[in-house]
């Protein structure tokens, strides 16, 4: 029964983040690219302030998978690198923290591009 509530929390938090994004698309003149960038920046800011991690711990994938979770991971990486390497960590921490996710995205994007046979919509 506990796993059901874990899934429910993840679904609810992820759903709320999606609802906010959809409302921004529907009721503002922001482009989707600006909204996505805003989500990452919000995750960085909330992560740097220590506000996002308790939500991520509570909601699990519902808070870690969306772009705000990516921003939080960047902020955590920078904090850790600054503690270990000093000021140089500001430049390297985000890359180190996000390397696995970005590497996977590039790899699977390449894999799909090699396997897919794109066609024009007109044909």
Coordinates of N, CA, C and O in Angstrom, one line a residue:
X1 N 0.8 -1.2 0.0 CA 0.0 0.0 0.0 C 0.9 1.3 0.0 O 0.5 2.3 -0.5
X2 N 2.1 1.2 0.6 CA 2.9 2.3 0.6 C 3.4 2.7 -0.8 O 3.5 3.9 -1.1
X3 N 3.6 1.8 -1.6 CA 4.1 2.1 -3.0 C 2.9 2.8 -3.7 O 3.2 3.7 -4.6
X4 N 1.7 2.5 -3.5 CA 0.6 3.2 -4.1 C 0.6 4.7 -3.8 O 0.4 5.5 -4.6
X5 N 0.9 5.0 -2.5 CA 0.9 6.4 -2.1 C 2.2 7.1 -2.7 O 2.1 8.3 -3.0
X6 N 3.3 6.4 -2.9 CA 4.5 6.9 -3.5 C 4.1 7.3 -5.0 O 4.5 8.4 -5.4
X7 N 3.4 6.4 -5.7 CA 3.0 6.7 -7.0 C 2.0 7.9 -7.1 O 2.1 8.7 -7.9
X8 N 1.1 7.9 -6.1 CA 0.1 9.0 -6.1 C 0.8 10.3 -5.8 O 0.4 11.3 -6.5
X9 N 1.7 10.4 -4.9 CA 2.5 11.7 -4.6 C 3.2 12.1 -5.9 O 3.2 13.3 -6.3
X10 N 3.9 11.2 -6.5 CA 4.7 11.5 -7.7 C 3.7 12.0 -8.8 O 4.0 13.0 -9.5
X11 N 2.6 11.3 -9.0 CA 1.7 11.7 -10.0 C 1.1 13.1 -9.7 O 1.0 14.0 -10.6
X12 N 0.7 13.4 -8.5 CA 0.1 14.7 -8.1 C 1.1 15.8 -8.3 O 0.8 16.8 -8.9
X13 N 2.4 15.7 -7.8 CA 3.3 16.7 -7.9 C 3.7 17.0 -9.4 O 3.8 18.1 -9.9
X14 N 4.0 15.9 -10.1 CA 4.3 16.0 -11.5 C 3.1 16.6 -12.3 O 3.3 17.5 -13.2
X15 N 1.9 16.3 -11.9 CA 0.7 16.8 -12.6 C 0.5 18.3 -12.3 O 0.2 19.1 -13.2
X16 N 0.8 18.7 -11.1 CA 0.7 20.1 -10.7 C 1.8 21.0 -11.6 O 1.5 22.0 -12.1
X17 N 3.0 20.4 -11.7 CA 4.0 21.1 -12.5 C 3.5 21.2 -13.9 O 3.8 22.2 -14.6
X18 N 2.9 20.2 -14.5 CA 2.4 20.2 -15.8 C 1.2 21.2 -16.0 O 1.1 21.9 -17.0
X19 N 0.4 21.2 -15.0 CA -0.7 22.2 -15.0 C -0.2 23.6 -15.0 O -0.7 24.4 -15.8
X20 N 0.8 23.9 -14.2 CA 1.3 25.2 -14.2 C 1.9 25.6 -15.6 O 1.7 26.7 -16.1
X21 N 2.6 24.6 -16.2 CA 3.1 24.9 -17.6 C 2.0 25.1 -18.6 O 2.1 26.0 -19.4
X22 N 1.0 24.3 -18.5 CA -0.1 24.5 -19.4 C -0.8 25.8 -19.2 O -1.2 26.5 -20.2
X23 N -1.0 26.2 -18.0 CA -1.6 27.5 -17.8 C -0.7 28.7 -18.3 O -1.2 29.7 -18.8
X24 N 0.6 28.5 -18.2 CA 1.5 29.5 -18.7 C 1.4 29.6 -20.3 O 1.4 30.6 -20.9
X25 N 1.2 28.4 -20.9 CA 1.1 28.4 -22.3 C -0.3 29.0 -22.7 O -0.3 29.8 -23.7
X26 N -1.3 28.7 -22.0 CA -2.7 29.2 -22.4 C -2.9 30.6 -22.1 O -3.6 31.3 -22.9
X27 N -2.4 31.1 -21.0 CA -2.8 32.5 -20.5 C -1.7 33.5 -20.6 O -1.9 34.6 -20.1
X28 N -0.5 33.2 -21.1 CA 0.5 34.2 -21.3 C 1.0 34.1 -22.7 O 0.6 33.3 -23.5
X29 N 1.9 35.1 -23.0 CA 2.4 35.1 -24.4 C 3.8 34.5 -24.4 O 4.6 34.6 -25.4
X30 N 4.2 33.7 -23.3 CA 5.5 33.1 -23.3 C 5.5 31.9 -24.3 O 4.5 31.2 -24.4
X31 N 6.6 31.8 -24.9 CA 6.8 30.7 -25.8 C 7.1 29.4 -25.0 O 7.6 29.5 -23.9
X32 N 6.9 28.2 -25.6 CA 7.2 27.0 -24.8 C 8.7 27.0 -24.4 O 9.0 26.5 -23.4
X33 N 9.6 27.5 -25.3 CA 11.0 27.5 -25.0 C 11.3 28.3 -23.7 O 12.1 27.9 -22.9
X34 N 10.6 29.4 -23.6 CA 10.8 30.3 -22.5 C 10.3 29.7 -21.2 O 10.8 29.8 -20.1
X35 N 9.2 29.0 -21.3 CA 8.6 28.3 -20.2 C 9.5 27.2 -19.7 O 9.7 27.0 -18.5
X36 N 10.0 26.4 -20.7 CA 11.0 25.3 -20.3 C 12.2 25.9 -19.6 O 12.7 25.3 -18.6
X37 N 12.7 27.0 -20.1 CA 13.9 27.6 -19.5 C 13.6 28.1 -18.2 O 14.3 28.0 -17.2
X38 N 12.4 28.7 -18.0 CA 11.9 29.2 -16.7 C 11.8 28.1 -15.7 O 12.2 28.3 -14.5
X39 N 11.4 26.9 -16.1 CA 11.3 25.8 -15.2 C 12.7 25.4 -14.7 O 12.9 25.1 -13.5
X40 N 13.7 25.3 -15.6 CA 15.0 24.9 -15.2 C 15.6 26.0 -14.2 O 16.1 25.7 -13.2
X41 N 15.4 27.3 -14.6 CA 15.9 28.3 -13.7 C 15.2 28.3 -12.3 O 15.8 28.5 -11.3
X42 N 13.9 28.1 -12.3 CA 13.2 28.0 -11.1 C 13.7 26.8 -10.2 O 13.9 26.9 -9.0
X43 N 14.0 25.7 -10.9 CA 14.6 24.6 -10.1 C 15.9 24.9 -9.6 O 16.3 24.5 -8.4
X44 N 16.8 25.6 -10.3 CA 18.1 26.1 -9.8 C 17.9 27.0 -8.6 O 18.5 26.8 -7.6
X45 N 17.0 28.0 -8.7 CA 16.8 28.9 -7.7 C 16.3 28.2 -6.4 O 16.8 28.4 -5.3
X46 N 15.2 27.4 -6.6 CA 14.6 26.8 -5.5 C 15.6 25.7 -4.8 O 15.6 25.6 -3.6
X47 N 16.4 25.1 -5.7 CA 17.4 24.2 -5.2 C 18.5 24.9 -4.4 O 18.9 24.4 -3.4
X48 N 18.9 26.0 -4.9 CA 20.0 26.8 -4.2 C 19.5 27.3 -2.9 O 20.3 27.4 -1.9
X49 N 18.2 27.6 -2.8 CA 17.6 28.1 -1.6 C 17.3 27.0 -0.6 O 16.9 27.2 0.6
X50 N 17.4 25.7 -1.1 CA 17.1 24.6 -0.2 C 15.6 24.3 -0.1 O 15.2 23.5 0.8
X51 N 14.8 24.9 -0.9 CA 13.4 24.7 -0.9 C 13.0 23.4 -1.7 O 12.0 22.7 -1.3
X52 N 13.6 23.2 -2.8 CA 13.2 22.1 -3.7 C 13.5 20.7 -3.2 O 12.7 19.8 -3.5
X53 N 14.6 20.5 -2.6 CA 15.1 19.2 -2.2 C 14.1 18.5 -1.2 O 13.8 17.3 -1.4
X54 N 13.5 19.2 -0.3 CA 12.5 18.5 0.6 C 11.3 18.1 -0.3 O 10.7 17.0 -0.1
X55 N 10.9 18.9 -1.3 CA 9.8 18.4 -2.2 C 10.2 17.2 -3.0 O 9.4 16.3 -3.1
X56 N 11.4 17.2 -3.5 CA 11.9 16.1 -4.3 C 12.0 14.9 -3.4 O 11.7 13.8 -3.9
X57 N 12.4 15.0 -2.2 CA 12.5 13.8 -1.3 C 11.1 13.3 -1.0 O 10.9 12.1 -0.9
X58 N 10.1 14.1 -0.9 CA 8.8 13.7 -0.6 C 8.1 13.1 -1.8 O 7.4 12.1 -1.8
X59 N 8.2 13.8 -3.0 CA 7.5 13.4 -4.2 C 8.2 12.5 -5.1 O 7.6 11.9 -6.0
X60 N 9.5 12.3 -4.9 CA 10.2 11.3 -5.7 C 10.3 11.8 -7.2 O 10.6 12.9 -7.5
X61 N 10.0 10.9 -8.1 CA 10.1 11.1 -9.5 C 9.1 12.3 -9.9 O 9.4 12.9 -11.0
X62 N 8.1 12.5 -9.2 CA 7.2 13.6 -9.6 C 7.8 14.9 -9.6 O 7.4 15.9 -10.3
X63 N 8.9 15.1 -8.8 CA 9.6 16.3 -8.7 C 11.0 16.2 -9.3 O 11.5 17.3 -9.7
X64 N 11.5 15.1 -9.4 CA 12.9 14.9 -10.0 C 12.9 14.8 -11.5 O 13.9 15.2 -12.1
X65 N 11.9 14.3 -12.1 CA 11.9 14.0 -13.5 C 11.6 15.3 -14.3 O 12.3 15.5 -15.4
X66 N 10.7 16.2 -13.9 CA 10.5 17.4 -14.7 C 11.7 18.3 -14.8 O 12.7 18.1 -14.0
X67 N 11.6 19.3 -15.6 CA 12.8 20.2 -15.7 C 13.2 21.0 -14.5 O 14.3 21.3 -14.3
X68 N 12.2 21.2 -13.6 CA 12.6 21.8 -12.3 C 13.6 20.8 -11.5 O 14.5 21.3 -10.8
X69 N 13.4 19.5 -11.7 CA 14.3 18.6 -11.0 C 15.7 18.7 -11.7 O 16.7 18.5 -11.0
X70 N 15.7 18.9 -13.0 CA 17.0 19.1 -13.6 C 17.7 20.3 -13.1 O 18.9 20.3 -12.8
X71 N 17.0 21.4 -12.9 CA 17.6 22.6 -12.3 C 18.0 22.4 -10.9 O 19.1 22.9 -10.5
X72 N 17.3 21.6 -10.1 CA 17.7 21.3 -8.8 C 19.0 20.5 -8.8 O 19.9 20.7 -8.0
X73 N 19.1 19.5 -9.7 CA 20.3 18.7 -9.8 C 21.5 19.6 -10.2 O 22.6 19.4 -9.6
X74 N 21.3 20.6 -11.0 CA 22.4 21.5 -11.3 C 22.8 22.3 -10.1 O 24.0 22.4 -9.8
X75 N 21.8 22.8 -9.3 CA 22.2 23.5 -8.1 C 22.9 22.7 -7.1 O 23.9 23.1 -6.5
X76 N 22.5 21.4 -6.9 CA 23.1 20.5 -6.0 C 24.6 20.3 -6.4 O 25.5 20.2 -5.6
X77 N 24.8 20.1 -7.7 CA 26.1 19.8 -8.3 C 27.0 21.0 -8.0 O 28.2 20.8 -7.7
X78 N 26.5 22.2 -8.2 CA 27.3 23.4 -8.0 C 27.7 23.6 -6.5 O 28.8 23.9 -6.2
X79 N 26.7 23.3 -5.7 CA 27.0 23.4 -4.2 C 28.1 22.4 -3.8 O 29.0 22.8 -3.1
X80 N 28.0 21.2 -4.3 CA 29.0 20.2 -3.9 C 30.3 20.6 -4.5 O 31.3 20.4 -3.8
X81 N 30.4 21.0 -5.7 CA 31.7 21.3 -6.4 C 32.3 22.5 -5.7 O 33.5 22.6 -5.6
X82 N 31.5 23.5 -5.3 CA 32.1 24.7 -4.7 C 32.6 24.3 -3.3 O 33.7 24.8 -2.9
X83 N 31.9 23.4 -2.6 CA 32.5 22.9 -1.3 C 33.8 22.2 -1.5 O 34.7 22.3 -0.6
X84 N 33.9 21.4 -2.6 CA 35.1 20.6 -2.8 C 36.3 21.4 -3.5 O 37.4 21.3 -3.2
X85 N 35.9 22.2 -4.5 CA 36.9 22.8 -5.4 C 37.0 24.4 -5.3 O 37.8 25.0 -6.0
X86 N 36.1 24.9 -4.5 CA 36.1 26.4 -4.4 C 35.4 27.1 -5.5 O 34.5 26.5 -6.1
X87 N 35.8 28.2 -5.9 CA 35.1 29.0 -6.9 C 35.1 28.3 -8.3 O 34.1 28.5 -9.0
X88 N 36.0 27.5 -8.6 CA 36.0 26.8 -9.9 C 34.8 25.9 -9.9 O 34.3 25.6 -11.0
X89 N 34.3 25.4 -8.8 CA 33.1 24.6 -8.8 C 31.9 25.2 -9.3 O 30.9 24.5 -9.8
X90 N 31.8 26.5 -9.4 CA 30.7 27.2 -10.0 C 30.6 26.9 -11.4 O 29.5 26.7 -12.0
X91 N 31.7 26.7 -12.1 CA 31.7 26.4 -13.5 C 31.6 24.9 -13.8 O 31.1 24.6 -14.9
X92 N 32.1 24.1 -12.9 CA 32.1 22.7 -13.2 C 31.0 21.8 -12.6 O 30.7 20.8 -13.1
X93 N 30.5 22.3 -11.5 CA 29.5 21.5 -10.7 C 28.3 21.1 -11.5 O 27.8 20.0 -11.4
X94 N 27.7 22.0 -12.2 CA 26.5 21.7 -12.9 C 26.7 20.7 -14.0 O 25.9 19.8 -14.2
X95 N 27.8 20.8 -14.7 CA 28.1 19.8 -15.7 C 28.3 18.4 -15.2 O 27.9 17.4 -15.7
X96 N 29.0 18.3 -14.0 CA 29.3 17.1 -13.4 C 28.0 16.4 -12.9 O 27.8 15.2 -13.1
X97 N 27.1 17.2 -12.3 CA 25.9 16.7 -11.8 C 24.9 16.2 -12.9 O 24.2 15.2 -12.7
X98 N 24.9 16.9 -14.0 CA 24.0 16.6 -15.1 C 24.6 15.7 -16.2 O 23.9 15.4 -17.2
X99 N 25.9 15.3 -16.1 CA 26.5 14.6 -17.1 C 25.8 13.3 -17.5 O 25.7 13.0 -18.7
X100 N 25.4 12.5 -16.6 CA 24.8 11.2 -16.9 C 23.5 11.4 -17.7 O 23.2 10.7 -18.7
X101 N 22.6 12.3 -17.2 CA 21.4 12.6 -17.9 C 21.6 13.2 -19.3 O 20.9 12.8 -20.3
X102 N 22.5 14.1 -19.4 CA 22.8 14.7 -20.7 C 23.4 13.7 -21.7 O 23.1 13.6 -22.9
X103 N 24.3 12.9 -21.1 CA 24.9 11.8 -22.0 C 23.9 10.8 -22.5 O 24.0 10.4 -23.6
X104 N 23.0 10.4 -21.6 CA 21.9 9.5 -22.0 C 21.0 10.1 -23.1 O 20.7 9.4 -24.0
X105 N 20.7 11.4 -22.9 CA 19.9 12.1 -23.9 C 20.5 12.1 -25.3 O 19.9 11.8 -26.3
X106 N 21.8 12.4 -25.3 CA 22.6 12.5 -26.6 C 22.7 11.1 -27.2 O 22.4 10.9 -28.4
X107 N 23.0 10.1 -26.4 CA 23.1 8.7 -26.9 C 21.8 8.2 -27.4 O 21.8 7.7 -28.6
X108 N 20.7 8.3 -26.7 CA 19.4 7.8 -27.2 C 18.9 8.6 -28.3 O 18.2 8.1 -29.2
X109 N 19.2 9.9 -28.4 CA 18.8 10.7 -29.5 C 19.5 10.2 -30.8 O 18.9 10.1 -31.9
X110 N 20.8 9.9 -30.6 CA 21.6 9.4 -31.8 C 21.1 8.1 -32.2 O 20.9 7.8 -33.4
X111 N 20.8 7.2 -31.2 CA 20.3 5.9 -31.5 C 18.9 5.9 -32.3 O 18.8 5.2 -33.3
X112 N 18.0 6.8 -31.8 CA 16.7 6.9 -32.5 C 16.9 7.5 -33.9 O 16.3 7.1 -34.9
X113 N 17.8 8.4 -34.0 CA 18.1 9.0 -35.4 C 18.6 8.0 -36.4 O 18.4 8.1 -37.5
X114 N 19.4 7.0 -35.9 CA 19.9 6.0 -36.7 C 18.9 4.9 -37.1 O 18.9 4.4 -38.2
X115 N 17.9 4.7 -36.2 CA 16.9 3.7 -36.4 C 15.7 4.2 -37.1 O 15.0 3.4 -37.8
X116 N 15.4 5.4 -37.0 CA 14.2 6.0 -37.5 C 14.3 6.3 -39.0 O 15.4 6.7 -39.5
X117 N 13.2 6.2 -39.7 CA 13.2 6.6 -41.1 C 12.2 7.8 -41.3 O 11.0 7.6 -41.5
X118 N 12.7 9.0 -41.1 CA 11.8 10.2 -41.2 C 11.2 10.4 -42.6 O 11.9 10.1 -43.5
X119 N 10.0 10.8 -42.6 CA 9.3 11.1 -43.9 C 8.7 12.5 -43.8 O 8.3 13.0 -42.7
X120 N 8.5 13.1 -44.9 CA 7.8 14.3 -45.0 C 6.3 14.1 -44.7 O 5.7 13.0 -45.0
X121 N 5.7 15.1 -44.1 CA 4.3 14.9 -43.7 C 3.4 14.9 -44.9 O 2.3 14.4 -44.9
X122 N 3.8 15.5 -46.1 CA 3.0 15.5 -47.3 C 2.9 14.2 -47.9 O 2.0 13.9 -48.7
X123 N 3.8 13.3 -47.7 CA 3.8 12.0 -48.4 C 3.1 10.9 -47.7 O 2.9 10.8 -46.6

